[in-house]
Amino acid sequence: MAEDQALGAFLDDLASERSTPGGGGAAAISGAMGAALVSMVCNLTIGKPKYAESEAELKEVLAKSEGLRAELTKAIGDDVQAFDAVMGAYGLPKGETEEAKAERTAKIQAALKVATDVPLECARLCAEVVKLSAVTAEKGNVNVVSDAGVAVQSAYAGLLSAALNVRVNAKSIKDRDFAEGRLQELESLLSDAGATTTATYAAVRAKLD
Amino acid sequence: MAEDQALGAFLDDLASERSTPGGGGAAAISGAMGAALVSMVCNLTIGKPKYAESEAELKEVLAKSEGLRAELTKAIGDDVQAFDAVMGAYGLPKGETEEAKAERTAKIQAALKVATDVPLECARLCAEVVKLSAVTAEKGNVNVVSDAGVAVQSAYAGLLSAALNVRVNAKSIKDRDFAEGRLQELESLLSDAGATTTATYAAVRAKLD
């Protein structure tokens, strides 16, 4: 499992001439760090009398951020599998008959659809972390508001990164309805999260002045 | 050493109610992932006849990105030390005499200066990674251009994150010449890297269309 690997060894693998782990794994880690920092701010707020009014809401945020962190941690490895499946399908013998050729093409196309949906799911999870970061920046312990600001930037970087992997795979998909539907959803996630990130980072900066 | 810790365990610590590791460690990891991805793109370009013209330049980029990755990996732990030193100084007995009070204040101020310079150094390293990402996005193997796009977003997120930790500590420093000088340098790093990141991400997107 990717989460059992030492951080330094993961960075060595990322830097190596092997294609995986690559940007998709880095995107999932950025999202997971964002979720972890949302949880940290909640953990340092819940139980403090000064923030009693927001306690119930931040308990809900914490439950969600811990769920998202688990999913994003799992997503680090999903990306490697999806990439390897595409490479494996392209590596199949090209075939001599029309039937064999069509079968190879179908396998490539099926693998590309999975390799589009895996980073799209990572993008959706990162977009959720962006929303939770905004709540913690507003209602969390002001002594750790900078951590809420780091959370939102990490999660948004994860979303922007996953978006590139969605595009790179969607581009080669022949089923254009499938591809365009995914790209449309992606645009909507990027637009909403971009606005939330800008507003949240500015709010955090204002609290630090 | 932070790099020997398993990724999942690091994320658990980040999410916990302990203040360290926090946003400063996440900032350094974002920068280190960016540097690693710059290295990966270089490693997948160098030696390919199609990119022979850029080979010498990309070898220089690779040497720099591997140096930056080592420094950013080390910076994960530096942040914890700097934070703990500030907390330790605030925790000293307040003292009864004017002399004892002044001594405690001097120790807090010295620790705050270190805790400003540590994330500023992380910000500088991330800004260098942003510049190298731009070169790899332009001249690296086009098959992995999305990884150059992830590199620039990771490094810029690291810079934006480190910036918050510079501000939070600079705010409490009484030596305003020291603080203002650091904040001025930070603004300049953010402004240059912001422009480079926007341009690089757009260039990567254009290559994926």
PDB file of C-alpha atoms in Angstrom, chain A residues 32-206:
ATOM      1  CA  ALA A  32      -4.939  14.114   1.578  1.00  0.00           C
ATOM      2  CA  MET A  33      -2.674  16.739   3.221  1.00  0.00           C
ATOM      3  CA  GLY A  34      -5.480  19.289   2.814  1.00  0.00           C
ATOM      4  CA  ALA A  35      -7.981  16.918   4.450  1.00  0.00           C
ATOM      5  CA  ALA A  36      -5.526  16.158   7.290  1.00  0.00           C
ATOM      6  CA  LEU A  37      -5.062  19.884   8.002  1.00  0.00           C
ATOM      7  CA  VAL A  38      -8.841  20.442   8.046  1.00  0.00           C
ATOM      8  CA  SER A  39      -9.007  17.650  10.646  1.00  0.00           C
ATOM      9  CA  MET A  40      -6.164  19.229  12.648  1.00  0.00           C
ATOM     10  CA  VAL A  41      -7.936  22.598  12.822  1.00  0.00           C
ATOM     11  CA  CYS A  42     -11.169  20.852  13.915  1.00  0.00           C
ATOM     12  CA  ASN A  43      -9.276  18.820  16.542  1.00  0.00           C
ATOM     13  CA  LEU A  44      -7.727  22.032  17.936  1.00  0.00           C
ATOM     14  CA  THR A  45     -11.120  23.788  18.068  1.00  0.00           C
ATOM     15  CA  ILE A  46     -13.603  21.176  19.316  1.00  0.00           C
ATOM     16  CA  GLY A  47     -13.923  21.257  23.113  1.00  0.00           C
ATOM     17  CA  LYS A  48     -12.744  24.874  23.500  1.00  0.00           C
ATOM     18  CA  PRO A  49     -15.429  26.997  25.248  1.00  0.00           C
ATOM     19  CA  LYS A  50     -14.649  30.009  23.018  1.00  0.00           C
ATOM     20  CA  TYR A  51     -15.804  28.019  19.973  1.00  0.00           C
ATOM     21  CA  ALA A  52     -18.759  26.210  21.580  1.00  0.00           C
ATOM     22  CA  GLU A  53     -21.171  27.767  19.076  1.00  0.00           C
ATOM     23  CA  SER A  54     -19.441  26.069  16.125  1.00  0.00           C
ATOM     24  CA  GLU A  55     -18.721  22.775  17.873  1.00  0.00           C
ATOM     25  CA  ALA A  56     -21.528  20.727  16.327  1.00  0.00           C
ATOM     26  CA  GLU A  57     -20.714  21.956  12.819  1.00  0.00           C
ATOM     27  CA  LEU A  58     -16.974  21.317  13.215  1.00  0.00           C
ATOM     28  CA  LYS A  59     -17.642  17.786  14.477  1.00  0.00           C
ATOM     29  CA  GLU A  60     -19.476  17.143  11.199  1.00  0.00           C
ATOM     30  CA  VAL A  61     -16.622  18.722   9.230  1.00  0.00           C
ATOM     31  CA  LEU A  62     -14.136  16.481  11.055  1.00  0.00           C
ATOM     32  CA  ALA A  63     -16.105  13.311  10.262  1.00  0.00           C
ATOM     33  CA  LYS A  64     -16.196  14.309   6.586  1.00  0.00           C
ATOM     34  CA  SER A  65     -12.541  15.353   6.386  1.00  0.00           C
ATOM     35  CA  GLU A  66     -11.397  12.075   7.939  1.00  0.00           C
ATOM     36  CA  GLY A  67     -13.505  10.155   5.390  1.00  0.00           C
ATOM     37  CA  LEU A  68     -12.035  12.209   2.534  1.00  0.00           C
ATOM     38  CA  ARG A  69      -8.512  11.691   3.870  1.00  0.00           C
ATOM     39  CA  ALA A  70      -9.014   7.905   3.827  1.00  0.00           C
ATOM     40  CA  GLU A  71     -10.360   8.010   0.252  1.00  0.00           C
ATOM     41  CA  LEU A  72      -7.569  10.298  -0.980  1.00  0.00           C
ATOM     42  CA  THR A  73      -4.914   8.118   0.666  1.00  0.00           C
ATOM     43  CA  LYS A  74      -6.387   5.117  -1.177  1.00  0.00           C
ATOM     44  CA  ALA A  75      -6.424   7.157  -4.411  1.00  0.00           C
ATOM     45  CA  ILE A  76      -2.594   7.415  -4.404  1.00  0.00           C
ATOM     46  CA  GLY A  77      -2.412   3.761  -5.458  1.00  0.00           C
ATOM     47  CA  ASP A  78      -5.502   3.794  -7.716  1.00  0.00           C
ATOM     48  CA  ASP A  79      -3.735   6.185 -10.045  1.00  0.00           C
ATOM     49  CA  VAL A  80      -0.792   3.811 -10.537  1.00  0.00           C
ATOM     50  CA  GLN A  81      -3.154   0.904 -11.345  1.00  0.00           C
ATOM     51  CA  ALA A  82      -5.174   2.909 -13.863  1.00  0.00           C
ATOM     52  CA  PHE A  83      -2.029   4.126 -15.642  1.00  0.00           C
ATOM     53  CA  ASP A  84      -0.520   0.643 -15.747  1.00  0.00           C
ATOM     54  CA  ALA A  85      -3.770  -0.746 -17.234  1.00  0.00           C
ATOM     55  CA  VAL A  86      -3.663   1.792 -20.095  1.00  0.00           C
ATOM     56  CA  MET A  87       0.001   1.028 -20.798  1.00  0.00           C
ATOM     57  CA  GLY A  88      -0.782  -2.704 -20.655  1.00  0.00           C
ATOM     58  CA  ALA A  89      -3.621  -2.368 -23.184  1.00  0.00           C
ATOM     59  CA  TYR A  90      -1.453  -0.330 -25.601  1.00  0.00           C
ATOM     60  CA  GLY A  91       1.195  -3.056 -25.228  1.00  0.00           C
ATOM     61  CA  LEU A  92      -1.107  -5.876 -26.406  1.00  0.00           C
ATOM     62  CA  PRO A  93      -0.171  -7.503 -29.749  1.00  0.00           C
ATOM     63  CA  LYS A  94      -1.787  -5.478 -32.542  1.00  0.00           C
ATOM     64  CA  GLY A  95      -3.519  -8.553 -34.022  1.00  0.00           C
ATOM     65  CA  GLU A  96      -3.756  -9.751 -37.607  1.00  0.00           C
ATOM     66  CA  THR A  97      -7.522 -10.047 -38.094  1.00  0.00           C
ATOM     67  CA  GLU A  98     -10.047  -7.197 -37.938  1.00  0.00           C
ATOM     68  CA  GLU A  99     -11.615  -8.933 -34.945  1.00  0.00           C
ATOM     69  CA  ALA A 100      -8.323  -9.061 -33.018  1.00  0.00           C
ATOM     70  CA  LYS A 101      -7.622  -5.405 -33.831  1.00  0.00           C
ATOM     71  CA  ALA A 102     -11.101  -4.379 -32.665  1.00  0.00           C
ATOM     72  CA  GLU A 103     -10.631  -6.314 -29.436  1.00  0.00           C
ATOM     73  CA  ARG A 104      -7.347  -4.502 -28.659  1.00  0.00           C
ATOM     74  CA  THR A 105      -8.940  -1.122 -29.412  1.00  0.00           C
ATOM     75  CA  ALA A 106     -11.868  -1.934 -27.112  1.00  0.00           C
ATOM     76  CA  LYS A 107      -9.474  -2.835 -24.282  1.00  0.00           C
ATOM     77  CA  ILE A 108      -7.520   0.407 -24.734  1.00  0.00           C
ATOM     78  CA  GLN A 109     -10.736   2.446 -24.756  1.00  0.00           C
ATOM     79  CA  ALA A 110     -12.059   0.713 -21.621  1.00  0.00           C
ATOM     80  CA  ALA A 111      -8.745   1.351 -19.817  1.00  0.00           C
ATOM     81  CA  LEU A 112      -8.794   5.031 -20.884  1.00  0.00           C
ATOM     82  CA  LYS A 113     -12.296   5.438 -19.424  1.00  0.00           C
ATOM     83  CA  VAL A 114     -11.102   4.093 -16.065  1.00  0.00           C
ATOM     84  CA  ALA A 115      -7.988   6.303 -16.281  1.00  0.00           C
ATOM     85  CA  THR A 116     -10.286   9.318 -16.795  1.00  0.00           C
ATOM     86  CA  ASP A 117     -12.685   8.431 -13.979  1.00  0.00           C
ATOM     87  CA  VAL A 118      -9.934   7.754 -11.411  1.00  0.00           C
ATOM     88  CA  PRO A 119      -8.451  11.303 -11.483  1.00  0.00           C
ATOM     89  CA  LEU A 120     -11.975  12.760 -11.825  1.00  0.00           C
ATOM     90  CA  GLU A 121     -12.887  11.067  -8.545  1.00  0.00           C
ATOM     91  CA  CYS A 122      -9.673  12.503  -7.019  1.00  0.00           C
ATOM     92  CA  ALA A 123     -10.736  15.945  -8.324  1.00  0.00           C
ATOM     93  CA  ARG A 124     -14.195  15.554  -6.718  1.00  0.00           C
ATOM     94  CA  LEU A 125     -12.634  14.599  -3.357  1.00  0.00           C
ATOM     95  CA  CYS A 126     -10.221  17.574  -3.505  1.00  0.00           C
ATOM     96  CA  ALA A 127     -13.142  19.907  -4.291  1.00  0.00           C
ATOM     97  CA  GLU A 128     -14.919  18.653  -1.145  1.00  0.00           C
ATOM     98  CA  VAL A 129     -11.765  19.343   0.898  1.00  0.00           C
ATOM     99  CA  VAL A 130     -11.690  22.903  -0.494  1.00  0.00           C
ATOM    100  CA  LYS A 131     -15.258  23.448   0.801  1.00  0.00           C
ATOM    101  CA  LEU A 132     -14.420  22.084   4.270  1.00  0.00           C
ATOM    102  CA  SER A 133     -11.266  24.240   4.421  1.00  0.00           C
ATOM    103  CA  ALA A 134     -13.438  27.307   3.910  1.00  0.00           C
ATOM    104  CA  VAL A 135     -15.598  26.363   6.918  1.00  0.00           C
ATOM    105  CA  THR A 136     -12.582  25.755   9.176  1.00  0.00           C
ATOM    106  CA  ALA A 137     -10.943  29.036   8.080  1.00  0.00           C
ATOM    107  CA  GLU A 138     -14.120  30.865   9.100  1.00  0.00           C
ATOM    108  CA  LYS A 139     -15.129  28.987  12.246  1.00  0.00           C
ATOM    109  CA  GLY A 140     -12.021  27.166  13.481  1.00  0.00           C
ATOM    110  CA  ASN A 141      -9.556  28.183  16.202  1.00  0.00           C
ATOM    111  CA  VAL A 142      -8.007  31.446  15.005  1.00  0.00           C
ATOM    112  CA  ASN A 143      -4.602  30.390  16.429  1.00  0.00           C
ATOM    113  CA  VAL A 144      -4.347  27.782  13.651  1.00  0.00           C
ATOM    114  CA  VAL A 145      -6.096  29.709  10.877  1.00  0.00           C
ATOM    115  CA  SER A 146      -2.877  29.568   8.813  1.00  0.00           C
ATOM    116  CA  ASP A 147      -3.265  25.772   8.730  1.00  0.00           C
ATOM    117  CA  ALA A 148      -6.748  26.205   7.238  1.00  0.00           C
ATOM    118  CA  GLY A 149      -5.118  28.419   4.588  1.00  0.00           C
ATOM    119  CA  VAL A 150      -2.550  25.711   3.818  1.00  0.00           C
ATOM    120  CA  ALA A 151      -5.383  23.159   3.669  1.00  0.00           C
ATOM    121  CA  VAL A 152      -7.253  25.087   0.993  1.00  0.00           C
ATOM    122  CA  GLN A 153      -4.138  25.628  -1.152  1.00  0.00           C
ATOM    123  CA  SER A 154      -3.093  21.965  -0.885  1.00  0.00           C
ATOM    124  CA  ALA A 155      -6.547  20.710  -1.816  1.00  0.00           C
ATOM    125  CA  TYR A 156      -6.892  23.139  -4.724  1.00  0.00           C
ATOM    126  CA  ALA A 157      -3.429  22.173  -6.032  1.00  0.00           C
ATOM    127  CA  GLY A 158      -4.601  18.543  -5.855  1.00  0.00           C
ATOM    128  CA  LEU A 159      -7.688  19.434  -7.900  1.00  0.00           C
ATOM    129  CA  LEU A 160      -5.702  21.389 -10.527  1.00  0.00           C
ATOM    130  CA  SER A 161      -3.263  18.475 -10.749  1.00  0.00           C
ATOM    131  CA  ALA A 162      -5.919  15.760 -11.060  1.00  0.00           C
ATOM    132  CA  ALA A 163      -7.603  17.880 -13.750  1.00  0.00           C
ATOM    133  CA  LEU A 164      -4.556  17.513 -16.015  1.00  0.00           C
ATOM    134  CA  ASN A 165      -4.758  13.716 -15.757  1.00  0.00           C
ATOM    135  CA  VAL A 166      -8.475  13.759 -16.569  1.00  0.00           C
ATOM    136  CA  ARG A 167      -7.755  15.819 -19.701  1.00  0.00           C
ATOM    137  CA  VAL A 168      -4.797  13.749 -20.863  1.00  0.00           C
ATOM    138  CA  ASN A 169      -6.877  10.563 -20.882  1.00  0.00           C
ATOM    139  CA  ALA A 170     -10.228  12.033 -21.981  1.00  0.00           C
ATOM    140  CA  LYS A 171      -8.504  13.373 -25.090  1.00  0.00           C
ATOM    141  CA  SER A 172      -7.957   9.847 -26.530  1.00  0.00           C
ATOM    142  CA  ILE A 173     -11.459   8.527 -25.781  1.00  0.00           C
ATOM    143  CA  LYS A 174     -13.566   7.867 -28.889  1.00  0.00           C
ATOM    144  CA  ASP A 175     -16.876   7.910 -27.006  1.00  0.00           C
ATOM    145  CA  ARG A 176     -17.127  11.720 -27.065  1.00  0.00           C
ATOM    146  CA  ASP A 177     -20.356  11.825 -25.020  1.00  0.00           C
ATOM    147  CA  PHE A 178     -18.499  10.076 -22.202  1.00  0.00           C
ATOM    148  CA  ALA A 179     -15.453  12.358 -22.500  1.00  0.00           C
ATOM    149  CA  GLU A 180     -17.360  15.643 -22.845  1.00  0.00           C
ATOM    150  CA  GLY A 181     -19.587  14.811 -19.868  1.00  0.00           C
ATOM    151  CA  ARG A 182     -16.512  14.274 -17.682  1.00  0.00           C
ATOM    152  CA  LEU A 183     -14.805  17.443 -18.924  1.00  0.00           C
ATOM    153  CA  GLN A 184     -17.930  19.478 -18.233  1.00  0.00           C
ATOM    154  CA  GLU A 185     -18.129  18.203 -14.659  1.00  0.00           C
ATOM    155  CA  LEU A 186     -14.417  18.981 -14.249  1.00  0.00           C
ATOM    156  CA  GLU A 187     -14.860  22.588 -15.429  1.00  0.00           C
ATOM    157  CA  SER A 188     -17.633  23.085 -12.918  1.00  0.00           C
ATOM    158  CA  LEU A 189     -15.511  21.667 -10.045  1.00  0.00           C
ATOM    159  CA  LEU A 190     -12.557  23.883 -11.024  1.00  0.00           C
ATOM    160  CA  SER A 191     -14.635  27.023 -11.294  1.00  0.00           C
ATOM    161  CA  ASP A 192     -16.372  26.602  -7.914  1.00  0.00           C
ATOM    162  CA  ALA A 193     -13.232  25.513  -6.064  1.00  0.00           C
ATOM    163  CA  GLY A 194     -11.142  28.290  -7.633  1.00  0.00           C
ATOM    164  CA  ALA A 195     -13.521  30.954  -6.320  1.00  0.00           C
ATOM    165  CA  THR A 196     -13.696  29.348  -2.859  1.00  0.00           C
ATOM    166  CA  THR A 197      -9.893  29.029  -2.658  1.00  0.00           C
ATOM    167  CA  THR A 198      -9.290  32.681  -3.566  1.00  0.00           C
ATOM    168  CA  ALA A 199     -11.864  33.893  -1.022  1.00  0.00           C
ATOM    169  CA  THR A 200     -10.637  31.555   1.730  1.00  0.00           C
ATOM    170  CA  TYR A 201      -6.944  32.408   1.302  1.00  0.00           C
ATOM    171  CA  ALA A 202      -7.793  36.139   1.394  1.00  0.00           C
ATOM    172  CA  ALA A 203      -9.873  35.649   4.542  1.00  0.00           C
ATOM    173  CA  VAL A 204      -7.010  33.780   6.217  1.00  0.00           C
ATOM    174  CA  ARG A 205      -4.536  36.530   5.280  1.00  0.00           C
ATOM    175  CA  ALA A 206      -6.887  39.147   6.700  1.00  0.00           C
TER     176      ALA A 206
END
